[in-house]
PDB file of C-alpha atoms in Angstrom:
ATOM      1  CA  MET O   1     -12.290  -0.426  96.581  1.00 47.00           C
ATOM      2  CA  ASN O   2     -15.534   1.439  95.976  1.00 47.00           C
ATOM      3  CA  ASN O   3     -16.553   2.128  99.604  1.00 48.00           C
ATOM      4  CA  GLY O   4     -20.206   2.420  98.613  1.00 46.00           C
ATOM      5  CA  ARG O   5     -19.760   5.578  96.556  1.00 44.00           C
ATOM      6  CA  GLY O   6     -21.058   4.176  93.311  1.00 46.00           C
ATOM      7  CA  PRO O   7     -19.067   2.962  90.291  1.00 46.00           C
ATOM      8  CA  ALA O   8     -15.466   4.064  90.256  1.00 44.00           C
ATOM      9  CA  GLN O   9     -14.712   6.563  87.494  1.00 45.00           C
ATOM     10  CA  VAL O  10     -11.440   6.900  85.657  1.00 43.00           C
ATOM     11  CA  GLU O  11     -10.612  10.400  84.498  1.00 46.00           C
ATOM     12  CA  ASP O  12     -10.363  10.669  80.731  1.00 50.00           C
ATOM     13  CA  THR O  13      -7.125  12.504  80.037  1.00 51.00           C
ATOM     14  CA  ASN O  14      -7.219  11.966  76.280  1.00 73.00           C
ATOM     15  CA  GLY O  15     -10.742  13.061  75.397  1.00 88.00           C
ATOM     16  CA  PRO O  16     -11.699  15.849  72.983  1.00 90.00           C
ATOM     17  CA  GLN O  17     -12.036  18.447  75.742  1.00 91.00           C
ATOM     18  CA  GLN O  18      -8.591  17.705  77.140  1.00 92.00           C
ATOM     19  CA  TRP O  19      -7.064  17.725  73.643  1.00 94.00           C
ATOM     20  CA  TYR O  20      -8.712  21.055  72.858  1.00 94.00           C
ATOM     21  CA  ALA O  21      -7.647  22.619  76.143  1.00 93.00           C
ATOM     22  CA  SER O  22      -4.066  21.466  75.565  1.00 93.00           C
ATOM     23  CA  LEU O  23      -3.705  23.443  72.327  1.00 95.00           C
ATOM     24  CA  PRO O  24      -1.513  26.559  72.520  1.00 95.00           C
ATOM     25  CA  PHE O  25      -3.420  29.820  72.913  1.00 96.00           C
ATOM     26  CA  VAL O  26      -3.203  31.219  69.375  1.00 97.00           C
ATOM     27  CA  THR O  27      -3.611  27.853  67.666  1.00 98.00           C
ATOM     28  CA  ARG O  28      -6.708  27.091  69.731  1.00 97.00           C
ATOM     29  CA  ASN O  29      -8.382  30.379  68.887  1.00 98.00           C
ATOM     30  CA  TRP O  30      -7.394  30.364  65.208  1.00 98.00           C
ATOM     31  CA  PHE O  31      -8.473  26.741  64.792  1.00 98.00           C
ATOM     32  CA  THR O  32     -11.796  27.499  66.505  1.00 98.00           C
ATOM     33  CA  ALA O  33     -12.467  30.549  64.338  1.00 98.00           C
ATOM     34  CA  ALA O  34     -11.649  28.636  61.135  1.00 98.00           C
ATOM     35  CA  VAL O  35     -13.874  25.677  62.014  1.00 98.00           C
ATOM     36  CA  LEU O  36     -16.785  27.850  63.142  1.00 98.00           C
ATOM     37  CA  GLY O  37     -16.459  30.234  60.201  1.00 98.00           C
ATOM     38  CA  THR O  38     -16.360  27.386  57.691  1.00 98.00           C
ATOM     39  CA  VAL O  39     -19.239  25.429  59.232  1.00 98.00           C
ATOM     40  CA  LEU O  40     -21.518  28.426  59.800  1.00 98.00           C
ATOM     41  CA  ALA O  41     -20.930  29.770  56.289  1.00 97.00           C
ATOM     42  CA  ASN O  42     -21.575  26.382  54.675  1.00 97.00           C
ATOM     43  CA  PHE O  43     -24.835  25.989  56.577  1.00 97.00           C
ATOM     44  CA  GLY O  44     -25.920  29.510  55.644  1.00 96.00           C
ATOM     45  CA  VAL O  45     -25.947  30.819  59.212  1.00 97.00           C
ATOM     46  CA  ILE O  46     -23.438  33.443  58.103  1.00 96.00           C
ATOM     47  CA  PRO O  47     -23.931  34.599  54.491  1.00 96.00           C
ATOM     48  CA  VAL O  48     -20.748  34.028  52.515  1.00 96.00           C
ATOM     49  CA  ASP O  49     -21.269  37.285  50.648  1.00 96.00           C
ATOM     50  CA  LYS O  50     -20.965  39.128  53.967  1.00 96.00           C
ATOM     51  CA  ILE O  51     -17.550  37.801  54.946  1.00 98.00           C
ATOM     52  CA  TYR O  52     -15.382  37.810  51.811  1.00 98.00           C
ATOM     53  CA  TYR O  53     -12.798  40.534  51.278  1.00 98.00           C
ATOM     54  CA  SER O  54     -13.494  43.334  48.815  1.00 97.00           C
ATOM     55  CA  TYR O  55     -11.437  46.499  48.821  1.00 97.00           C
ATOM     56  CA  GLU O  56     -14.279  48.446  47.231  1.00 97.00           C
ATOM     57  CA  ILE O  57     -16.849  47.330  49.797  1.00 97.00           C
ATOM     58  CA  VAL O  58     -14.501  48.017  52.695  1.00 98.00           C
ATOM     59  CA  LYS O  59     -13.679  51.454  51.301  1.00 96.00           C
ATOM     60  CA  ASP O  60     -17.127  52.526  50.136  1.00 97.00           C
ATOM     61  CA  GLU O  61     -19.391  50.837  52.687  1.00 96.00           C
ATOM     62  CA  PHE O  62     -16.933  50.686  55.591  1.00 97.00           C
ATOM     63  CA  GLU O  63     -17.570  46.990  56.255  1.00 97.00           C
ATOM     64  CA  ILE O  64     -14.255  46.636  58.047  1.00 97.00           C
ATOM     65  CA  TRP O  65     -15.048  43.175  59.454  1.00 98.00           C
ATOM     66  CA  ARG O  66     -14.261  41.813  55.997  1.00 98.00           C
ATOM     67  CA  LEU O  67     -10.594  42.523  56.702  1.00 98.00           C
ATOM     68  CA  PHE O  68     -10.719  39.655  59.231  1.00 98.00           C
ATOM     69  CA  THR O  69     -13.617  37.338  58.422  1.00 98.00           C
ATOM     70  CA  ASN O  70     -12.236  36.289  55.038  1.00 98.00           C
ATOM     71  CA  PHE O  71      -9.391  34.468  56.817  1.00 98.00           C
ATOM     72  CA  PHE O  72     -11.754  32.164  58.707  1.00 98.00           C
ATOM     73  CA  PHE O  73     -13.641  30.601  55.805  1.00 98.00           C
ATOM     74  CA  MET O  74     -11.619  27.683  54.484  1.00 97.00           C
ATOM     75  CA  GLY O  75     -13.958  26.585  51.684  1.00 95.00           C
ATOM     76  CA  SER O  76     -16.952  24.388  50.938  1.00 94.00           C
ATOM     77  CA  PHE O  77     -17.394  20.971  52.535  1.00 94.00           C
ATOM     78  CA  GLU O  78     -14.859  18.867  50.648  1.00 93.00           C
ATOM     79  CA  LEU O  79     -11.636  16.971  51.239  1.00 91.00           C
ATOM     80  CA  GLY O  80      -9.423  19.923  50.346  1.00 88.00           C
ATOM     81  CA  THR O  81     -11.069  22.060  53.017  1.00 95.00           C
ATOM     82  CA  LEU O  82     -10.538  19.395  55.675  1.00 96.00           C
ATOM     83  CA  ILE O  83      -6.884  19.139  54.670  1.00 92.00           C
ATOM     84  CA  GLN O  84      -6.469  22.914  54.965  1.00 94.00           C
ATOM     85  CA  ILE O  85      -7.979  22.928  58.461  1.00 97.00           C
ATOM     86  CA  TYR O  86      -5.727  20.037  59.451  1.00 96.00           C
ATOM     87  CA  LEU O  87      -2.667  21.863  58.102  1.00 95.00           C
ATOM     88  CA  LEU O  88      -3.723  24.978  60.017  1.00 98.00           C
ATOM     89  CA  TYR O  89      -3.809  22.969  63.232  1.00 97.00           C
ATOM     90  CA  GLN O  90      -0.606  21.073  62.466  1.00 95.00           C
ATOM     91  CA  TYR O  91       1.740  23.885  61.536  1.00 95.00           C
ATOM     92  CA  SER O  92       0.300  26.565  63.774  1.00 97.00           C
ATOM     93  CA  MET O  93       0.743  24.234  66.746  1.00 96.00           C
ATOM     94  CA  ASN O  94       4.253  23.213  65.672  1.00 94.00           C
ATOM     95  CA  TYR O  95       5.349  26.812  65.314  1.00 96.00           C
ATOM     96  CA  GLU O  96       3.689  28.138  68.448  1.00 95.00           C
ATOM     97  CA  ALA O  97       4.554  25.283  70.800  1.00 90.00           C
ATOM     98  CA  ASN O  98       8.245  25.221  69.911  1.00 88.00           C
ATOM     99  CA  SER O  99       9.107  28.931  69.939  1.00 86.00           C
ATOM    100  CA  GLY O 100       9.110  31.014  66.773  1.00 93.00           C
ATOM    101  CA  PHE O 101      11.281  33.824  65.484  1.00 96.00           C
ATOM    102  CA  ASN O 102      11.970  36.433  68.151  1.00 96.00           C
ATOM    103  CA  THR O 103      10.785  39.934  67.234  1.00 96.00           C
ATOM    104  CA  GLY O 104      10.691  41.208  70.800  1.00 95.00           C
ATOM    105  CA  GLY O 105       8.512  38.722  72.643  1.00 95.00           C
ATOM    106  CA  GLY O 106      11.025  35.933  73.035  1.00 94.00           C
ATOM    107  CA  GLY O 107       9.589  33.984  70.112  1.00 94.00           C
ATOM    108  CA  GLY O 108       6.409  33.396  72.074  1.00 95.00           C
ATOM    109  CA  THR O 109       2.712  34.136  71.807  1.00 96.00           C
ATOM    110  CA  ALA O 110       3.024  37.899  71.320  1.00 97.00           C
ATOM    111  CA  ASP O 111       5.476  37.388  68.453  1.00 97.00           C
ATOM    112  CA  PHE O 112       3.217  34.769  66.858  1.00 98.00           C
ATOM    113  CA  ILE O 113       0.205  37.087  66.959  1.00 98.00           C
ATOM    114  CA  PHE O 114       2.302  39.853  65.418  1.00 98.00           C
ATOM    115  CA  MET O 115       3.498  37.419  62.750  1.00 98.00           C
ATOM    116  CA  LEU O 116      -0.090  36.505  61.860  1.00 98.00           C
ATOM    117  CA  VAL O 117      -1.107  40.165  61.651  1.00 98.00           C
ATOM    118  CA  PHE O 118       1.888  40.868  59.405  1.00 99.00           C
ATOM    119  CA  GLY O 119       0.829  37.999  57.168  1.00 99.00           C
ATOM    120  CA  MET O 120      -2.788  39.118  57.026  1.00 99.00           C
ATOM    121  CA  ILE O 121      -1.792  42.627  56.017  1.00 98.00           C
ATOM    122  CA  GLY O 122       0.655  41.347  53.409  1.00 98.00           C
ATOM    123  CA  LEU O 123      -1.922  38.997  51.910  1.00 98.00           C
ATOM    124  CA  LEU O 124      -4.600  41.684  51.753  1.00 98.00           C
ATOM    125  CA  VAL O 125      -2.258  44.233  50.171  1.00 98.00           C
ATOM    126  CA  THR O 126      -0.912  41.857  47.518  1.00 98.00           C
ATOM    127  CA  GLY O 127      -4.370  40.402  46.971  1.00 97.00           C
ATOM    128  CA  THR O 128      -5.736  43.869  46.308  1.00 97.00           C
ATOM    129  CA  LEU O 129      -2.883  44.820  43.986  1.00 97.00           C
ATOM    130  CA  PHE O 130      -3.028  41.609  41.947  1.00 96.00           C
ATOM    131  CA  SER O 131      -6.778  40.905  42.200  1.00 94.00           C
ATOM    132  CA  LEU O 132      -6.418  37.708  44.230  1.00 94.00           C
ATOM    133  CA  GLY O 133      -8.821  36.358  46.827  1.00 85.00           C
ATOM    134  CA  PRO O 134     -11.551  37.003  47.931  1.00 96.00           C
ATOM    135  CA  PHE O 135     -10.730  34.549  50.756  1.00 97.00           C
ATOM    136  CA  TYR O 136      -7.242  34.272  52.223  1.00 98.00           C
ATOM    137  CA  GLY O 137      -7.526  31.478  54.785  1.00 97.00           C
ATOM    138  CA  SER O 138      -5.511  28.900  52.847  1.00 96.00           C
ATOM    139  CA  GLN O 139      -2.871  31.499  51.950  1.00 97.00           C
ATOM    140  CA  LEU O 140      -2.440  32.303  55.649  1.00 98.00           C
ATOM    141  CA  VAL O 141      -1.938  28.602  56.377  1.00 98.00           C
ATOM    142  CA  ASN O 142       0.701  28.397  53.623  1.00 97.00           C
ATOM    143  CA  TYR O 143       2.326  31.519  55.057  1.00 98.00           C
ATOM    144  CA  VAL O 144       2.677  29.943  58.510  1.00 98.00           C
ATOM    145  CA  MET O 145       3.794  26.611  57.071  1.00 98.00           C
ATOM    146  CA  TYR O 146       6.530  28.312  55.018  1.00 98.00           C
ATOM    147  CA  ILE O 147       7.831  30.199  58.063  1.00 98.00           C
ATOM    148  CA  TRP O 148       7.779  27.047  60.191  1.00 98.00           C
ATOM    149  CA  CYS O 149       9.847  25.277  57.524  1.00 98.00           C
ATOM    150  CA  LYS O 150      12.371  28.115  57.671  1.00 97.00           C
ATOM    151  CA  ARG O 151      12.402  28.006  61.473  1.00 96.00           C
ATOM    152  CA  ASP O 152      12.974  24.250  61.636  1.00 96.00           C
ATOM    153  CA  PRO O 153      14.373  23.213  58.235  1.00 96.00           C
ATOM    154  CA  THR O 154      15.671  19.794  59.318  1.00 95.00           C
ATOM    155  CA  ALA O 155      12.432  18.553  60.902  1.00 95.00           C
ATOM    156  CA  GLN O 156      11.185  15.327  59.348  1.00 94.00           C
ATOM    157  CA  VAL O 157       7.741  15.292  57.742  1.00 93.00           C
ATOM    158  CA  ASN O 158       5.952  12.795  55.546  1.00 90.00           C
ATOM    159  CA  ILE O 159       4.114  13.756  52.407  1.00 86.00           C
ATOM    160  CA  TRP O 160       1.903  10.864  51.343  1.00 81.00           C
ATOM    161  CA  GLY O 161       4.251   8.426  53.017  1.00 85.00           C
ATOM    162  CA  PHE O 162       7.509   9.870  51.667  1.00 89.00           C
ATOM    163  CA  PRO O 163       9.799  11.310  54.375  1.00 93.00           C
ATOM    164  CA  ILE O 164      11.421  14.645  53.579  1.00 95.00           C
ATOM    165  CA  GLN O 165      13.011  17.467  55.525  1.00 96.00           C
ATOM    166  CA  ALA O 166      10.849  20.489  56.248  1.00 96.00           C
ATOM    167  CA  MET O 167      13.024  22.758  54.104  1.00 96.00           C
ATOM    168  CA  TYR O 168      11.755  20.931  51.004  1.00 97.00           C
ATOM    169  CA  LEU O 169       8.098  20.769  52.024  1.00 96.00           C
ATOM    170  CA  PRO O 170       6.905  24.045  50.413  1.00 96.00           C
ATOM    171  CA  PHE O 171       8.430  23.058  47.071  1.00 95.00           C
ATOM    172  CA  ALA O 172       7.054  19.526  47.255  1.00 94.00           C
ATOM    173  CA  LEU O 173       3.547  20.808  47.932  1.00 93.00           C
ATOM    174  CA  LEU O 174       3.852  23.350  45.129  1.00 94.00           C
ATOM    175  CA  ILE O 175       4.924  20.644  42.669  1.00 93.00           C
ATOM    176  CA  LEU O 176       1.956  18.543  43.741  1.00 89.00           C
ATOM    177  CA  GLN O 177      -0.368  21.496  43.141  1.00 88.00           C
ATOM    178  CA  VAL O 178       0.970  21.940  39.622  1.00 91.00           C
ATOM    179  CA  PHE O 179       0.951  18.202  38.892  1.00 90.00           C
ATOM    180  CA  MET O 180      -2.667  17.849  40.028  1.00 83.00           C
ATOM    181  CA  GLY O 181      -3.761  20.844  37.974  1.00 82.00           C
ATOM    182  CA  ASN O 182      -4.755  22.910  41.002  1.00 80.00           C
ATOM    183  CA  PRO O 183      -4.285  26.697  41.057  1.00 84.00           C
ATOM    184  CA  TYR O 184      -0.910  27.466  42.578  1.00 91.00           C
ATOM    185  CA  ILE O 185      -0.810  31.278  42.484  1.00 95.00           C
ATOM    186  CA  LEU O 186      -2.473  31.546  45.890  1.00 93.00           C
ATOM    187  CA  THR O 187       0.037  29.077  47.324  1.00 95.00           C
ATOM    188  CA  LEU O 188       2.871  31.199  45.956  1.00 97.00           C
ATOM    189  CA  GLN O 189       1.273  34.273  47.494  1.00 98.00           C
ATOM    190  CA  GLY O 190       1.446  32.702  50.953  1.00 98.00           C
ATOM    191  CA  TYR O 191       5.041  31.625  50.386  1.00 98.00           C
ATOM    192  CA  ALA O 192       6.062  35.077  49.144  1.00 98.00           C
ATOM    193  CA  ILE O 193       4.683  36.902  52.172  1.00 99.00           C
ATOM    194  CA  GLY O 194       6.203  34.232  54.404  1.00 99.00           C
ATOM    195  CA  HIS O 195       9.611  34.777  52.830  1.00 98.00           C
ATOM    196  CA  VAL O 196       9.346  38.532  53.354  1.00 98.00           C
ATOM    197  CA  TYR O 197       8.614  37.955  57.033  1.00 98.00           C
ATOM    198  CA  TYR O 198      11.472  35.450  57.337  1.00 98.00           C
ATOM    199  CA  PHE O 199      13.899  37.862  55.678  1.00 97.00           C
ATOM    200  CA  LEU O 200      12.916  40.784  57.906  1.00 97.00           C
ATOM    201  CA  ALA O 201      12.701  38.789  61.133  1.00 97.00           C
ATOM    202  CA  GLU O 202      15.723  36.498  60.772  1.00 96.00           C
ATOM    203  CA  VAL O 203      18.027  37.250  57.834  1.00 96.00           C
ATOM    204  CA  LEU O 204      18.303  41.045  57.980  1.00 94.00           C
ATOM    205  CA  PRO O 205      19.078  41.224  61.725  1.00 94.00           C
ATOM    206  CA  LYS O 206      21.933  38.740  61.242  1.00 92.00           C
ATOM    207  CA  VAL O 207      23.367  40.347  58.116  1.00 93.00           C
ATOM    208  CA  ASN O 208      22.859  44.010  58.966  1.00 90.00           C
ATOM    209  CA  ALA O 209      22.273  43.944  62.711  1.00 86.00           C
ATOM    210  CA  THR O 210      19.050  45.777  61.892  1.00 85.00           C
ATOM    211  CA  MET O 211      15.782  44.966  63.594  1.00 90.00           C
ATOM    212  CA  VAL O 212      12.977  46.007  61.259  1.00 94.00           C
ATOM    213  CA  LEU O 213      10.140  44.044  62.806  1.00 97.00           C
ATOM    214  CA  HIS O 214       9.214  44.778  66.407  1.00 97.00           C
ATOM    215  CA  THR O 215       6.280  43.188  68.162  1.00 97.00           C
ATOM    216  CA  PRO O 216       4.145  46.039  69.570  1.00 97.00           C
ATOM    217  CA  GLN O 217       4.676  46.611  73.265  1.00 97.00           C
ATOM    218  CA  PHE O 218       0.984  46.246  74.084  1.00 97.00           C
ATOM    219  CA  LEU O 219       1.097  42.647  72.835  1.00 97.00           C
ATOM    220  CA  ILE O 220       4.155  41.904  74.954  1.00 96.00           C
ATOM    221  CA  SER O 221       2.504  43.570  77.955  1.00 95.00           C
ATOM    222  CA  LYS O 222      -0.613  41.455  77.451  1.00 95.00           C
ATOM    223  CA  PHE O 223       0.961  38.080  76.671  1.00 94.00           C
ATOM    224  CA  GLY O 224       4.408  38.448  78.182  1.00 93.00           C
ATOM    225  CA  VAL O 225       7.701  37.072  76.911  1.00 92.00           C
ATOM    226  CA  GLY O 226       7.544  33.465  75.789  1.00 88.00           C
ATOM    227  CA  GLU O 227       4.465  31.276  75.589  1.00 85.00           C
ATOM    228  CA  TYR O 228       1.285  32.680  77.100  1.00 83.00           C
ATOM    229  CA  VAL O 229      -0.390  30.385  79.624  1.00 74.00           C
ATOM    230  CA  GLN O 230      -4.023  31.052  80.406  1.00 70.00           C
ATOM    231  CA  PRO O 231      -4.967  30.735  84.076  1.00 63.00           C
ATOM    232  CA  ARG O 232      -7.009  27.745  85.159  1.00 55.00           C
ATOM    233  CA  PRO O 233     -10.577  28.725  86.068  1.00 53.00           C
ATOM    234  CA  ALA O 234     -12.028  28.061  89.500  1.00 49.00           C
ATOM    235  CA  ASN O 235     -13.462  24.657  88.554  1.00 50.00           C
ATOM    236  CA  GLY O 236      -9.980  23.381  87.740  1.00 43.00           C
ATOM    237  CA  MET O 237     -10.703  22.826  84.039  1.00 40.00           C
ATOM    238  CA  ASP O 238      -8.255  24.153  81.493  1.00 42.00           C
ATOM    239  CA  ALA O 239      -9.293  27.401  79.868  1.00 38.00           C
ATOM    240  CA  VAL O 240     -10.527  27.214  76.296  1.00 37.00           C
ATOM    241  CA  ALA O 241     -10.735  29.671  73.444  1.00 38.00           C
ATOM    242  CA  GLY O 242     -11.546  33.240  74.224  1.00 38.00           C
ATOM    243  CA  GLY O 243     -11.521  34.449  77.774  1.00 37.00           C
ATOM    244  CA  GLY O 244      -9.608  37.460  78.861  1.00 37.00           C
ATOM    245  CA  GLY O 245      -7.066  37.722  81.566  1.00 39.00           C
ATOM    246  CA  GLY O 246      -4.138  35.498  82.154  1.00 38.00           C
ATOM    247  CA  ARG O 247      -0.520  35.537  83.023  1.00 37.00           C
ATOM    248  CA  PRO O 248       2.493  35.306  80.770  1.00 38.00           C
ATOM    249  CA  ALA O 249       4.806  32.373  81.186  1.00 39.00           C
ATOM    250  CA  ALA O 250       8.154  33.200  82.680  1.00 36.00           C
ATOM    251  CA  ALA O 251      10.744  34.224  80.152  1.00 37.00           C
ATOM    252  CA  ALA O 252      13.022  31.511  81.466  1.00 34.00           C
ATOM    253  CA  ASN O 253      10.723  28.943  79.956  1.00 37.00           C
ATOM    254  CA  ASN O 254      11.617  30.156  76.495  1.00 37.00           C
ATOM    255  CA  THR O 255      15.323  30.764  76.433  1.00 35.00           C
ATOM    256  CA  GLY O 256      17.279  29.840  73.357  1.00 35.00           C
ATOM    257  CA  GLY O 257      18.612  26.408  72.567  1.00 34.00           C
ATOM    258  CA  GLY O 258      17.407  22.938  73.247  1.00 32.00           C
ATOM    259  CA  HIS O 259      14.037  23.237  71.551  1.00 31.00           C
ATOM    260  CA  ASN O 260      12.433  20.060  70.274  1.00 32.00           C
ATOM    261  CA  TRP O 261      11.477  21.307  66.843  1.00 31.00           C
ATOM    262  CA  GLY O 262       8.756  19.550  64.930  1.00 35.00           C
ATOM    263  CA  ARG O 263       7.209  16.187  65.444  1.00 34.00           C
ATOM    264  CA  GLY O 264       8.908  13.664  63.230  1.00 36.00           C
ATOM    265  CA  GLY O 265       6.919  11.556  60.836  1.00 36.00           C
ATOM    266  CA  GLN O 266       3.911  13.817  60.426  1.00 37.00           C
ATOM    267  CA  ALA O 267       1.864  12.768  57.455  1.00 40.00           C
ATOM    268  CA  LEU O 268       0.352  15.099  54.911  1.00 42.00           C
ATOM    269  CA  GLY O 269      -2.216  14.628  52.240  1.00 39.00           C
ATOM    270  CA  ARG O 270      -3.915  11.594  53.720  1.00 33.00           C
TER     271      ARG O 270
END
């Protein structure tokens, strides 16, 4: 019954704003930066020659922003770029929402941020040594995808309609790259750094009881143990990218066991 208050309105719980606000903290911010960086660079708002990575320019001209901006340009407007952005969203969300490897922050947001920083440093160092780059956005996506496959090897994914377990996904994608004549060295770079992280974060502690990787305490202090949950602003809307302040989720929300890893039947390469 309307009671004279005008047309009744049904709240849209599945709209773009609600979807965006529902993304985990790191995924939301990384996805936003990649989309904005790619769009603004393609439209010439941000000159591409000001954001790519160059060791010489960083060293000689101290343009240190290049250490970060190169990760947020995914390529020119084409199908491959859209696929990379989709994969960023897909595997970053899968990894973050279902608890990652624990390097001190309970496998939560702080650990994921530390994992991304580790990957960025590894990609820049190897890229400098072997003259790769000058953009490392797709390599960072491959890095996260490889680690997610190690974290949840039995998750079911689809690659062009063919169901496979996640443990085989990196190899399947690499074979496709070779078969299609695409450059695969950059894909291997992401996998290699991902394997180093996996070995240090998961294998070595089990074999040697040695913890090599430790999430910095300031990240744990900021984001807490487990998944970070941003506070809801005064208007009741979910917080979106950016924004300081917040409270960490209780550690009890992220204890081991019982995680629902992966979302079965995810399609790739459509």
